Amino acid sequence: MEISYKKLLENNKTWVNDMTRDDPDYFKKMSKGQSPEYLWIGCSDSRVPANEVTGTKPGELFVHRNIANMVVHNDLNLLSVLAYAVEVLKVKHIIVCGHYGCGGVEAAMSNRQYGLIDHWLRNIKEVYRIHQDELEEIDDYTQRLRRFVELNVVEQVRDLSKTPTIQNAWRKGQQLYIHGWVYDIHNGFINDLEVSYTNANDLPEVFKLEASH
Ligand code: CO
């Protein structure tokens, strides 16, 4: 047990050596600040590391992760990350990346009780309700779950575009694209769902916010 965690600290020393071998000033440059182009909203699942699967380095991705990559409109953590990414860092792309085989989405599709987590899963169950007809036409359990994962990402992309943070940025002419992707833990490839949003035009009328005074 003890050895297991000490391995991480050993790995860290090796990593520092690797990073500074070719570029002795690497950490000096890093410490000056960040200007990532991307905000990544992904699942907490240990098998979907944002930087590794996108071939990006430290400094390139601003990251928020939670169970099942949710954009919950009263989650202060998500909202703060979003506001900082959009208003201060001025990221150009926000990527919501789900993954096939997501335990959170699978739990939300079941009727089992999970305790406290049920409050979180409730948000995912609402996505199921919206797309119930399409999902229940799929007889195969695995295929239904895969589609549910995709539809969950689509709804999180829509939920992002409902936020005042994003609608205000668009109104000011800020270039900001929202993308929906699904990572496949079976082969490592990312499936671009091509649900990119660059404005609020496609939202139901009730979600379109006027300029604030
Ligand atoms: Co997951």
Tab-separated table of C-alpha atoms in Angstrom, residues 35-148:
chain	number	residue	atom	x	y	z
A	35	SER	CA	-2.998	30.488	-22.245
A	36	PRO	CA	-4.712	27.256	-23.226
A	37	GLU	CA	-6.926	27.265	-26.321
A	38	TYR	CA	-9.193	24.515	-25.073
A	39	LEU	CA	-11.468	23.773	-22.164
A	40	TRP	CA	-11.973	20.036	-21.720
A	41	ILE	CA	-15.039	18.811	-19.848
A	42	GLY	CA	-14.601	15.085	-19.374
A	43	CYS	CA	-15.468	12.143	-17.177
A	44	SER	CA	-13.482	11.451	-13.988
A	45	ASP	CA	-12.907	7.896	-15.260
A	46	SER	CA	-9.209	7.038	-14.864
A	47	ARG	CA	-9.130	5.527	-18.347
A	48	VAL	CA	-9.810	8.834	-20.108
A	49	PRO	CA	-6.840	11.111	-19.374
A	50	ALA	CA	-7.490	14.359	-21.266
A	51	ASN	CA	-3.902	15.196	-22.245
A	52	GLU	CA	-2.850	11.698	-23.253
A	53	VAL	CA	-5.795	10.925	-25.527
A	54	THR	CA	-5.479	14.278	-27.316
A	55	GLY	CA	-1.695	14.350	-27.531
A	56	THR	CA	-1.566	17.665	-25.694
A	57	LYS	CA	1.019	18.894	-23.242
A	58	PRO	CA	0.844	20.793	-19.954
A	59	GLY	CA	-0.422	24.293	-20.679
A	60	GLU	CA	-2.647	23.304	-23.606
A	61	LEU	CA	-5.857	22.104	-21.920
A	62	PHE	CA	-7.882	23.709	-19.161
A	63	VAL	CA	-9.690	20.777	-17.575
A	64	HIS	CA	-12.876	20.081	-15.653
A	65	ARG	CA	-13.825	16.490	-14.907
A	66	ASN	CA	-16.718	14.945	-13.041
A	67	ILE	CA	-18.770	11.753	-13.135
A	68	ALA	CA	-20.161	11.390	-16.673
A	69	ASN	CA	-18.863	14.769	-17.959
A	70	MET	CA	-21.924	16.698	-16.870
A	71	VAL	CA	-22.712	20.376	-17.346
A	72	VAL	CA	-24.953	20.888	-14.341
A	73	HIS	CA	-26.309	24.422	-14.385
A	74	ASN	CA	-26.084	24.918	-10.610
A	75	ASP	CA	-22.691	23.259	-10.149
A	76	LEU	CA	-20.574	26.116	-8.812
A	77	ASN	CA	-17.394	24.216	-9.632
A	78	LEU	CA	-18.287	23.778	-13.317
A	79	LEU	CA	-19.621	27.338	-13.582
A	80	SER	CA	-16.445	28.807	-12.087
A	81	VAL	CA	-14.194	26.791	-14.384
A	82	LEU	CA	-16.355	27.831	-17.337
A	83	ALA	CA	-16.347	31.522	-16.424
A	84	TYR	CA	-12.581	31.563	-15.933
A	85	ALA	CA	-11.963	29.666	-19.175
A	86	VAL	CA	-14.249	31.912	-21.250
A	87	GLU	CA	-13.819	35.331	-19.635
A	88	VAL	CA	-10.183	35.283	-18.516
A	89	LEU	CA	-8.340	32.621	-20.527
A	90	LYS	CA	-10.553	33.239	-23.576
A	91	VAL	CA	-10.385	29.647	-24.786
A	92	LYS	CA	-11.533	29.176	-28.386
A	93	HIS	CA	-12.942	25.673	-28.053
A	94	ILE	CA	-14.870	23.884	-25.348
A	95	ILE	CA	-14.909	20.128	-25.716
A	96	VAL	CA	-17.388	17.945	-23.874
A	97	CYS	CA	-15.929	14.466	-24.122
A	98	GLY	CA	-17.886	11.454	-22.933
A	99	HIS	CA	-16.756	7.873	-23.285
A	100	TYR	CA	-18.358	4.599	-24.271
A	101	GLY	CA	-18.643	2.253	-21.309
A	102	CYS	CA	-19.222	5.160	-18.912
A	103	GLY	CA	-20.164	3.734	-15.504
A	104	GLY	CA	-22.025	6.905	-14.555
A	105	VAL	CA	-24.241	6.790	-17.635
A	106	GLU	CA	-24.820	3.060	-17.164
A	107	ALA	CA	-25.806	3.579	-13.525
A	108	ALA	CA	-28.247	6.296	-14.606
A	109	MET	CA	-29.870	3.863	-17.046
A	110	SER	CA	-30.555	1.383	-14.242
A	111	ASN	CA	-33.015	1.494	-11.360
A	112	ARG	CA	-30.449	0.607	-8.721
A	113	GLN	CA	-29.860	2.888	-5.743
A	114	TYR	CA	-26.342	4.240	-5.317
A	115	GLY	CA	-26.873	6.495	-2.309
A	116	LEU	CA	-25.577	10.052	-2.473
A	117	ILE	CA	-24.534	9.607	-6.109
A	118	ASP	CA	-28.203	9.242	-7.080
A	119	HIS	CA	-28.501	13.020	-6.785
A	120	TRP	CA	-25.822	13.402	-9.445
A	121	LEU	CA	-27.184	10.584	-11.619
A	122	ARG	CA	-30.535	12.328	-11.571
A	123	ASN	CA	-29.150	14.846	-14.091
A	124	ILE	CA	-28.266	12.006	-16.458
A	125	LYS	CA	-31.665	10.382	-15.986
A	126	GLU	CA	-33.228	13.624	-17.267
A	127	VAL	CA	-31.275	13.135	-20.502
A	128	TYR	CA	-32.734	9.624	-20.734
A	129	ARG	CA	-36.232	11.031	-20.289
A	130	ILE	CA	-35.733	13.538	-23.123
A	131	HIS	CA	-34.521	10.804	-25.496
A	132	GLN	CA	-36.526	7.892	-24.088
A	133	ASP	CA	-38.311	7.032	-27.355
A	134	GLU	CA	-35.112	6.791	-29.393
A	135	LEU	CA	-33.249	4.882	-26.680
A	136	GLU	CA	-35.970	2.315	-26.059
A	137	GLU	CA	-36.164	1.492	-29.758
A	138	ILE	CA	-32.667	0.037	-29.389
A	139	ASP	CA	-33.046	-3.544	-28.122
A	140	ASP	CA	-29.373	-4.358	-27.706
A	141	TYR	CA	-28.253	-3.238	-24.234
A	142	THR	CA	-24.696	-2.296	-25.245
A	143	GLN	CA	-25.869	-0.331	-28.285
A	144	ARG	CA	-28.488	1.476	-26.200
A	145	LEU	CA	-25.859	2.414	-23.648
A	146	ARG	CA	-23.526	3.673	-26.384
A	147	ARG	CA	-26.287	5.854	-27.811
A	148	PHE	CA	-27.166	7.123	-24.331
